[in-house]
Coordinates of C-alpha atoms (C1' of nucleotides) in Angstrom, one line a residue:
Chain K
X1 CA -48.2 10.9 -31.9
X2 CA -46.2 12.7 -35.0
X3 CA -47.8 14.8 -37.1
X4 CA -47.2 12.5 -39.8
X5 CA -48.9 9.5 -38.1
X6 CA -52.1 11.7 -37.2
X7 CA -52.5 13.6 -40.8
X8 CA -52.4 9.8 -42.3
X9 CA -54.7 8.9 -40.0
X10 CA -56.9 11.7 -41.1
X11 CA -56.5 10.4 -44.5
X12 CA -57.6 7.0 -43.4
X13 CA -60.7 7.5 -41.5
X14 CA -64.2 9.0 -41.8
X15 CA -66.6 8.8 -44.9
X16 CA -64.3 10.2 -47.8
X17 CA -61.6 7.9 -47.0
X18 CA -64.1 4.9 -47.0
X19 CA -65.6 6.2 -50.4
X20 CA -62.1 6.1 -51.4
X21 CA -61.0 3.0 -50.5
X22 CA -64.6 1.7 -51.9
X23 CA -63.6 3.1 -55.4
X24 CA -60.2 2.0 -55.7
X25 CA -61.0 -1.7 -54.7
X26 CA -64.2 -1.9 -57.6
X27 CA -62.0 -0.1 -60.1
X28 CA -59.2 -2.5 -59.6
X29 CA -61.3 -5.5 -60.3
X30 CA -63.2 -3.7 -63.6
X31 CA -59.1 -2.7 -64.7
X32 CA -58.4 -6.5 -64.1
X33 CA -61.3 -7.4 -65.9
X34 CA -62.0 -5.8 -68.7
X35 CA -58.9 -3.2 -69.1
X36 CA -58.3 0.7 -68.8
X37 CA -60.1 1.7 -71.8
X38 CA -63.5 0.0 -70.8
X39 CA -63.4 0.5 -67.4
X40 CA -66.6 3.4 -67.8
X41 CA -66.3 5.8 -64.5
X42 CA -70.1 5.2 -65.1
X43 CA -70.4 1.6 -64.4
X44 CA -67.4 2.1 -61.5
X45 CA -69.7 4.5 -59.9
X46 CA -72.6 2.1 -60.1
X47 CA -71.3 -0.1 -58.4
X48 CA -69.6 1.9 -55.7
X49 CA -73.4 3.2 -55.4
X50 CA -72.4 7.2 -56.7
X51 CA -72.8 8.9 -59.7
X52 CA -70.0 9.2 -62.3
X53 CA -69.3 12.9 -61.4
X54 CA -69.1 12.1 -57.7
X55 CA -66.2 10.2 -58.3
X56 CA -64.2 13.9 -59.1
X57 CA -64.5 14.2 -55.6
X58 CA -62.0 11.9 -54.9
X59 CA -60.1 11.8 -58.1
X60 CA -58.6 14.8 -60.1
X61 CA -59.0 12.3 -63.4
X62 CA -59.5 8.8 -65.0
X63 CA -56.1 8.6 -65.2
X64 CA -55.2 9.5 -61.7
X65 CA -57.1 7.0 -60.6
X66 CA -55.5 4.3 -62.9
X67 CA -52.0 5.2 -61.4
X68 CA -53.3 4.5 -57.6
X69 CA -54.5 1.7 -58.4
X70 CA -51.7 0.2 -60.0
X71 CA -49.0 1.9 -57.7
X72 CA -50.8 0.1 -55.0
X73 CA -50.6 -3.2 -57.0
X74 CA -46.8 -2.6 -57.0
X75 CA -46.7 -1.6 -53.1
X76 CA -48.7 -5.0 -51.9
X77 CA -47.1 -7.4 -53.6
X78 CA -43.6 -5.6 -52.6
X79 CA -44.4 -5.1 -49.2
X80 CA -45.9 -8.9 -48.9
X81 CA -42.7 -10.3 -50.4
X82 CA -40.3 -8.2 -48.0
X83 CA -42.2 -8.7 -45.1
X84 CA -42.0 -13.0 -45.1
X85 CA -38.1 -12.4 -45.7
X86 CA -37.4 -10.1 -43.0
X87 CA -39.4 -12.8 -40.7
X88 CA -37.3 -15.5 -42.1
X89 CA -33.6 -14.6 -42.2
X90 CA -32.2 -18.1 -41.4
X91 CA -33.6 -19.7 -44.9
X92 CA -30.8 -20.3 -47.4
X93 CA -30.6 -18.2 -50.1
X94 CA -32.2 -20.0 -52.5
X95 CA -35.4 -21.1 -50.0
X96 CA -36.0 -17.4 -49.6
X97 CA -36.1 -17.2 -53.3
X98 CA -38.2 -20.0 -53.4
X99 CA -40.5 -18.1 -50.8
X100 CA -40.6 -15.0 -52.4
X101 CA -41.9 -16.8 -55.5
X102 CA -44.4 -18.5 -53.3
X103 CA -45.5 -14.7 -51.7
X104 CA -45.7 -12.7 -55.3
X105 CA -48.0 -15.8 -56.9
X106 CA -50.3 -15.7 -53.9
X107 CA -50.7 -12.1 -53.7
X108 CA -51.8 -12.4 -57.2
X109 CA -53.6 -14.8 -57.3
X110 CA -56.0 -15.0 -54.2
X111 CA -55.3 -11.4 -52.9
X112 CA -54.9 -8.6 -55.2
X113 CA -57.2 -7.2 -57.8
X114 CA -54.7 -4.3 -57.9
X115 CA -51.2 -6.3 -58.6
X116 CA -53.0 -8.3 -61.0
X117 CA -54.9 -5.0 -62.5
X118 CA -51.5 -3.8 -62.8
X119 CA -49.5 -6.4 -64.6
X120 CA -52.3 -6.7 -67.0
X121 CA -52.9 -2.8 -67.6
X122 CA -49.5 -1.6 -67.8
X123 CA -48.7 -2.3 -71.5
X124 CA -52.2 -0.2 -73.0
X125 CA -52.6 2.6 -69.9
X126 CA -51.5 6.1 -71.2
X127 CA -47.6 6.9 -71.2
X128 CA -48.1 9.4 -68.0
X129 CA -49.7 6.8 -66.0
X130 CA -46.4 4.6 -67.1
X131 CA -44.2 7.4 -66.0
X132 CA -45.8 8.1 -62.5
X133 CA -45.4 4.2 -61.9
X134 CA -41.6 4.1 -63.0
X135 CA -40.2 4.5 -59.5
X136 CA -42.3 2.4 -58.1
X137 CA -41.3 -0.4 -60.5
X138 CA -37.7 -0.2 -60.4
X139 CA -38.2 -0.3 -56.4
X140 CA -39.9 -3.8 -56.9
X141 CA -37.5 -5.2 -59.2
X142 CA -34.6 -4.4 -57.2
X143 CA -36.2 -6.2 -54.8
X144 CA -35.8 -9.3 -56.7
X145 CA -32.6 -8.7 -58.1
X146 CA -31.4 -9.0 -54.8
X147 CA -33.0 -12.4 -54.1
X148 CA -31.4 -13.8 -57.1
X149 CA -28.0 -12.0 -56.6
X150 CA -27.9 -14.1 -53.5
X151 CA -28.7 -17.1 -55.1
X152 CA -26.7 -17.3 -57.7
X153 CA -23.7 -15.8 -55.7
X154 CA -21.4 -13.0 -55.8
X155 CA -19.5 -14.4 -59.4
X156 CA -23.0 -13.9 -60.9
X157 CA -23.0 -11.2 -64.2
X158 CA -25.4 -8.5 -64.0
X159 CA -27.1 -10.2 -67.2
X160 CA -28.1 -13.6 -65.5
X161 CA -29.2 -11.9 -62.5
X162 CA -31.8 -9.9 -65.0
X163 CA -32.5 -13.4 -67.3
X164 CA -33.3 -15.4 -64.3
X165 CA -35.7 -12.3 -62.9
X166 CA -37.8 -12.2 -65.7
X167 CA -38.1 -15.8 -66.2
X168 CA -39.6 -16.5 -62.6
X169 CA -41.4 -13.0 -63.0
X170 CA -42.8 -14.1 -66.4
X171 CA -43.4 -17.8 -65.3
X172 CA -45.5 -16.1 -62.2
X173 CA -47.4 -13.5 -64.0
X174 CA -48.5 -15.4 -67.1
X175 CA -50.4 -17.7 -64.3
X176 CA -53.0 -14.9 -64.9
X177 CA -53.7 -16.1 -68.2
X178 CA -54.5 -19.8 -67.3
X179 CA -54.9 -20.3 -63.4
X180 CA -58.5 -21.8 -61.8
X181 CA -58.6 -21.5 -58.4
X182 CA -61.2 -24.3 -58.5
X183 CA -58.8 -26.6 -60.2
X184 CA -55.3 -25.2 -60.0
X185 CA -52.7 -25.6 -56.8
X186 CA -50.5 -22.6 -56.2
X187 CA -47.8 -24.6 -54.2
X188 CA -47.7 -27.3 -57.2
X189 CA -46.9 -24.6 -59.5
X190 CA -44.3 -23.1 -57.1
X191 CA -42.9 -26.4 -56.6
X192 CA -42.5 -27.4 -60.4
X193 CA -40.8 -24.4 -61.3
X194 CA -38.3 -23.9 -58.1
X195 CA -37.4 -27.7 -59.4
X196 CA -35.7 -26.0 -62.4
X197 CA -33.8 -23.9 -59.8
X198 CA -30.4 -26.1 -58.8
X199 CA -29.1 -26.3 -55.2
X200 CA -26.2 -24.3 -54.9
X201 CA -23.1 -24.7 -52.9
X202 CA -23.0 -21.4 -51.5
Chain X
X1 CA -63.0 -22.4 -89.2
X2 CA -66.2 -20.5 -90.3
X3 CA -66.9 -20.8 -93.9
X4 CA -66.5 -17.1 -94.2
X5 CA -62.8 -16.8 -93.2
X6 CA -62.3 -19.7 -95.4
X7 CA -64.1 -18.1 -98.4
X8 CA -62.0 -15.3 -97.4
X9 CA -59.1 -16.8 -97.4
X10 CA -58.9 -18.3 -100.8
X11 CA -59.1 -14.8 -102.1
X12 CA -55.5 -13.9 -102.3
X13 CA -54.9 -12.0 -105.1
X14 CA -56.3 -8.8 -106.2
X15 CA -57.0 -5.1 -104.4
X16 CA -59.6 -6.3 -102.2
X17 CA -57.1 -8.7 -101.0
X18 CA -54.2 -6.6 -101.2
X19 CA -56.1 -3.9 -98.9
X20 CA -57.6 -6.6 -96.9
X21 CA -53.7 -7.6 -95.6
X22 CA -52.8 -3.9 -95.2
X23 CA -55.5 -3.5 -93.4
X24 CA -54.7 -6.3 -90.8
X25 CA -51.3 -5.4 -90.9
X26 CA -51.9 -2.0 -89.6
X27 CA -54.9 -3.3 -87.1
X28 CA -52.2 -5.5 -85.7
X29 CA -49.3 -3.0 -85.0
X30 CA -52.3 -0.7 -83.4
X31 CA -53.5 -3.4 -81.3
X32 CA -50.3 -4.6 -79.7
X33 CA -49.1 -0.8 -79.1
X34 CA -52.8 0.3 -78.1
X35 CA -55.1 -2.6 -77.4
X36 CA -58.5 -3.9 -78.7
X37 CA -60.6 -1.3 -77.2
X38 CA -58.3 2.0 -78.3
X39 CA -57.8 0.9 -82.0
X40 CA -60.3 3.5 -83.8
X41 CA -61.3 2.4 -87.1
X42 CA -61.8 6.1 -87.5
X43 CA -57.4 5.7 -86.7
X44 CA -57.1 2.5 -88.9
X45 CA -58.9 3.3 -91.9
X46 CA -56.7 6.9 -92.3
X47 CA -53.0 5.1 -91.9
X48 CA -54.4 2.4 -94.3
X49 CA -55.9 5.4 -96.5
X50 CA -58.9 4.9 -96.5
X51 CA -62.2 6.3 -95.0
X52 CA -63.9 4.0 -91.4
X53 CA -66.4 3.3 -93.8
X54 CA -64.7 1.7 -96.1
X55 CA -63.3 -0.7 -93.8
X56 CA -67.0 -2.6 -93.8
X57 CA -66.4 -3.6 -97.4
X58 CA -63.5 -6.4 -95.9
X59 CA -64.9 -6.5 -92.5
X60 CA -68.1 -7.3 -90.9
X61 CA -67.3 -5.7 -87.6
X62 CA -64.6 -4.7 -85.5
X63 CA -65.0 -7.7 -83.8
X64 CA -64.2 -9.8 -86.9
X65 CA -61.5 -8.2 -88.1
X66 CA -59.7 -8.2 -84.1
X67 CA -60.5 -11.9 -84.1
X68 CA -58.9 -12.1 -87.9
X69 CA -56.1 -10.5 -86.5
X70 CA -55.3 -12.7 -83.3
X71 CA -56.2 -16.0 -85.3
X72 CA -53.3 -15.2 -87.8
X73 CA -51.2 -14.2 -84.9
X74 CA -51.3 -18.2 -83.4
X75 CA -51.0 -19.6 -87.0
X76 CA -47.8 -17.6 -87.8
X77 CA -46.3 -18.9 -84.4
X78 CA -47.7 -22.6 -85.0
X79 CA -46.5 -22.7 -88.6
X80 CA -43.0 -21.2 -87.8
X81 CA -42.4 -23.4 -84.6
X82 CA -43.7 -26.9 -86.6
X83 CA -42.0 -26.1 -89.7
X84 CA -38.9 -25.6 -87.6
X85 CA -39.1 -29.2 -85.9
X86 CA -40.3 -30.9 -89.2
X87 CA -36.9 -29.9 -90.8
X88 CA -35.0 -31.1 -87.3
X89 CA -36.0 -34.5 -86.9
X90 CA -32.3 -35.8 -85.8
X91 CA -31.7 -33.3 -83.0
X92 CA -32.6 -34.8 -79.5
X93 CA -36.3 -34.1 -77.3
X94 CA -34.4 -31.4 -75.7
X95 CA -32.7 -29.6 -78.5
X96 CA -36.4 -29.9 -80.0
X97 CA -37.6 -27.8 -76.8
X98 CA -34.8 -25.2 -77.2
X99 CA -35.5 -25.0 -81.0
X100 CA -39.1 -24.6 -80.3
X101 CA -38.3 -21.6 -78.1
X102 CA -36.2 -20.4 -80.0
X103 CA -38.2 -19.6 -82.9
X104 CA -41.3 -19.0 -81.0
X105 CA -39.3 -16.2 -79.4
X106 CA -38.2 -14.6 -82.5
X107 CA -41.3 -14.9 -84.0
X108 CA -43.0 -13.3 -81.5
X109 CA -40.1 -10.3 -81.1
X110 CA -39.0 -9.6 -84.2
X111 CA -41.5 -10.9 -86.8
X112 CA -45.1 -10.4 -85.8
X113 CA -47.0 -7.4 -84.8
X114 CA -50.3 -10.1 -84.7
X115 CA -48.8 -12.5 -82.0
X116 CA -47.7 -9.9 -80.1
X117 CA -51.0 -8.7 -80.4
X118 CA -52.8 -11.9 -79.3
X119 CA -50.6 -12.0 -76.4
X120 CA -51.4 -8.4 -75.5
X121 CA -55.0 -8.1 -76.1
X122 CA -56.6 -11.6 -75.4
X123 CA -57.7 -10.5 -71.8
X124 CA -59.7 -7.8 -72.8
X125 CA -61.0 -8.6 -75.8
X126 CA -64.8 -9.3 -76.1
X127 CA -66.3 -13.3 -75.4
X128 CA -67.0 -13.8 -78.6
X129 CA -63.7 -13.2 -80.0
X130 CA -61.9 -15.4 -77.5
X131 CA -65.0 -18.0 -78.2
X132 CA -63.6 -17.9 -81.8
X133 CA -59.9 -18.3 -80.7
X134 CA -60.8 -21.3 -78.7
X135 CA -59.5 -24.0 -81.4
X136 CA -56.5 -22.6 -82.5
X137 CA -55.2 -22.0 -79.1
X138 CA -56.2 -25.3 -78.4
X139 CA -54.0 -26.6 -80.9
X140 CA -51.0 -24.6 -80.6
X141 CA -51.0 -25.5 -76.6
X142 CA -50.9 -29.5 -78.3
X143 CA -48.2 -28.3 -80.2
X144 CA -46.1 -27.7 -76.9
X145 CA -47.5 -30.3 -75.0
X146 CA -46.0 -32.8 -77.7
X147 CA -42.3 -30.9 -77.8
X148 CA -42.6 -31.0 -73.8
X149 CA -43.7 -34.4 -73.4
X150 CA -41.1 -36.3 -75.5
X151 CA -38.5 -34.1 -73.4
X152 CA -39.6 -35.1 -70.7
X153 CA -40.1 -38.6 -71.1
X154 CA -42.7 -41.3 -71.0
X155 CA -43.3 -41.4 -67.3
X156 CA -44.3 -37.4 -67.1
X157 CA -47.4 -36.7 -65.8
X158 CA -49.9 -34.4 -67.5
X159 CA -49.8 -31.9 -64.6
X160 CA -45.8 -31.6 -64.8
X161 CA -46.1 -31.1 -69.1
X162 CA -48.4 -28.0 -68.4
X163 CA -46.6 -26.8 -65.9
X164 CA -43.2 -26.9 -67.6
X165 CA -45.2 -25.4 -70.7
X166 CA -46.8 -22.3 -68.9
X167 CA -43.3 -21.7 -67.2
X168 CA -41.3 -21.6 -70.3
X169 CA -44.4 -19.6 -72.6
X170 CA -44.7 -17.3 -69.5
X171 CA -40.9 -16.8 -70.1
X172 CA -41.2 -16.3 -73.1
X173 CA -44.4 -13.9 -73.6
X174 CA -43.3 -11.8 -70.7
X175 CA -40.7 -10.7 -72.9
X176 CA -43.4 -8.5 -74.7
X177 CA -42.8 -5.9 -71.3
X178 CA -39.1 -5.6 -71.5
X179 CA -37.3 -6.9 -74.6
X180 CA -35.3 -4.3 -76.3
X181 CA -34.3 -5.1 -79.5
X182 CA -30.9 -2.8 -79.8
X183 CA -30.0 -4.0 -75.9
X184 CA -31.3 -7.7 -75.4
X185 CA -30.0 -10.4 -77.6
X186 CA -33.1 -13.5 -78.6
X187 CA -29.9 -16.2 -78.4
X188 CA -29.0 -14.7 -74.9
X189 CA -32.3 -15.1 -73.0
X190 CA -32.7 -18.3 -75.2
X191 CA -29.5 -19.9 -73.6
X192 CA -30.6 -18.3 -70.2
X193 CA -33.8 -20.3 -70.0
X194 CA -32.1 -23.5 -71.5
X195 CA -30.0 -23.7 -69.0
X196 CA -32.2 -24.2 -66.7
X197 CA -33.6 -27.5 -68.2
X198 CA -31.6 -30.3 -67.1
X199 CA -30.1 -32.7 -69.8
X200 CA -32.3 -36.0 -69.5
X201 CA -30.9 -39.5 -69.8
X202 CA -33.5 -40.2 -72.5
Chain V
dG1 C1' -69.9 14.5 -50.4
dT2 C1' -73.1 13.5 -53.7
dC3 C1' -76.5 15.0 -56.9
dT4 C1' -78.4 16.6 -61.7
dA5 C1' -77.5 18.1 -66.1
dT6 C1' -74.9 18.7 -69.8
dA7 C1' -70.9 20.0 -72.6
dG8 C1' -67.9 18.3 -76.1
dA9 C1' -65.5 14.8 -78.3
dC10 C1' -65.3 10.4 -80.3
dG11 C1' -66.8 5.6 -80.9
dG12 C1' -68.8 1.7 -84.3
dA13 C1' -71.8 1.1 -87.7
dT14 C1' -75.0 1.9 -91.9
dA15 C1' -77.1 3.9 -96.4
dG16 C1' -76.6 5.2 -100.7
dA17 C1' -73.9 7.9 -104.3
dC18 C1' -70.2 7.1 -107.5
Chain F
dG1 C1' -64.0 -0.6 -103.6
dT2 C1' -64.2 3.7 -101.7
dC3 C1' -66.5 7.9 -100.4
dT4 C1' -69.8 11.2 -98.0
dA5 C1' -72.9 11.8 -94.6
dT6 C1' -75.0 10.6 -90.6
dC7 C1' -77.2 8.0 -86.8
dC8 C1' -76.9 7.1 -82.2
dG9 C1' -74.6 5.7 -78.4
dT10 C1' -70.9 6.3 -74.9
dC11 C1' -67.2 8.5 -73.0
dT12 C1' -64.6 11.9 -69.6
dA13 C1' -65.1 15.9 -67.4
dT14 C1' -67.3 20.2 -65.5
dA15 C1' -70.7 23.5 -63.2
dG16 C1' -73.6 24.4 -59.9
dA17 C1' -77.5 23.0 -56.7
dC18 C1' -78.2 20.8 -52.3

DNA sequence: GTCTATAGACGGATAGAC
DNA sequence: GTCTATCCGTCTATAGAC
């Protein structure tokens, strides 16, 4: 075993690191739900079962906090999305499009408090939480741009490579503001808008 | 309506109602930059020049005057977008769509701090403001589902219109988290998302 | 690791003078 | 119409006991 490996393991067991955990799952739901500003490390204590000053145990600040949580937003959805193309190299270009789509919608939708906590949070959170998440970001969006680059094909301009991402990326995301699990099909939606998407010859 | 914002609303000349605009203009540039919950009226009141006090003689509540704010922001969208089509009667159900995006796009970039601001804030915003938002939302969605029905002609079923119409708003709100206005060009990202709507035989 | 207790700042809202 | 003054609540964060 590296060193590496066993310090993270450190990290990852015992009571702190559950506490942890505990507290970044419950404050990515209150971010989700009712926003940075009225998250209260109050109630978040609550209902992790501490008091609010406990929680400086495990975070240096409010806004420290904020930045884990939505860097780990980033990091799920990213590594969900790479993971089901590396496992399926033989799809066309534009089906692993078409399943990346399908990945980022049903991360955020059904999975992740913290991607969703994230996309919603980002404009309002304070510009050094923005800054700390800036790699991160880019990371994920290159991601994409390299989906569509292969899509669209090696003639494609750097511009229609950027259009097309944040089409899809706003078509997903805004599926926060209306989408029922109770009434709403994620693979509908995927299909209606990959039906905008032409077939390509390439 | 409530017979108070109607009342109000006839009042349109005068200092009451001259610092009653300035003071929703300002609350809507502070909520799209900071959100519902960080816009002191403490903040407000002293770019408007005034005292927080002072801000009850045109307001109720915070509340009222957020909700005041994100009602006009949906009315100056609606009114731009079916002004628009009422003067383009000729142009074919698709041009109609592109037209419709077009200046719902603009409107939203380079016109209006209060849309931008509905867009932003509507999440986190308390129940009772979104409670009050309920019709004009309503209607504006009818707006849309109108433009995207006669584009896609007669045999469209109600599930494809709504998709279609939270693709293309998605689109187009998302632009809120990445439009620049001395890089991006409205016309580009316009013809960008046009182009992925297929000409109809209809 | 979590607690109690509290500092210190700021929030929305109201009353009454002018 | 706007101001001053203020009430009362909540917030993040810290110090020190256990």
């Amino acid at each position: 075993m590296t060193g590496t490996a066993k310090a993270t393991r450190a990290r990852t067991k015992g009571k702190a690191a559950d506490a942890r955990r505990e507290i970044l799952k419950v404050a990515a739901r209150m971010m989700r739900e009712n926003g940075y500003a009225d998250m209260s490390l109050r109630d978040l204590a609550a209902e992790v079962g501490m008091k609010a000053g406990s929680l400086y145990y495990h975070f240096p600040s409010k806004e420290d906090l904020a930045t884990e949580v939505m860097r780990l937003g980033v990091e799920m959805v990213e590594e969900a999305v790479t993971d089901a193309l590396e496992q399926s190299r033989k799809l066309s270009p534009r089906d692993r499009l078409v399943l990346a789509m399908r990945v980022h919608l049903k991360t955020l939708l059904s999975e992740s408090d913290f991607s969703s906590a994230h996309i919603r949070c980002y404009p309002f959170v304070p510009e050094t939480v923005r800054a700390e998440l800036k790699t991160v970001r880019r990371a994920y969006d290159q991601v994409w741009n390299n989906i569509i680059a292969a899509y669209l094909g090696t003639d494609a301009e750097p511009q229609e490579i950027r259009h097309l991402r944040y089409t899809l990326i706003g078509a997903m995301n805004w599926s926060l503001e209306w989408f029922n699990a109770e009434k709403d099909d994620v693979e509908a939606y995927i299909a209606s808008i990959a039906a905008l998407l032409p077939v390509r010859k390439n």
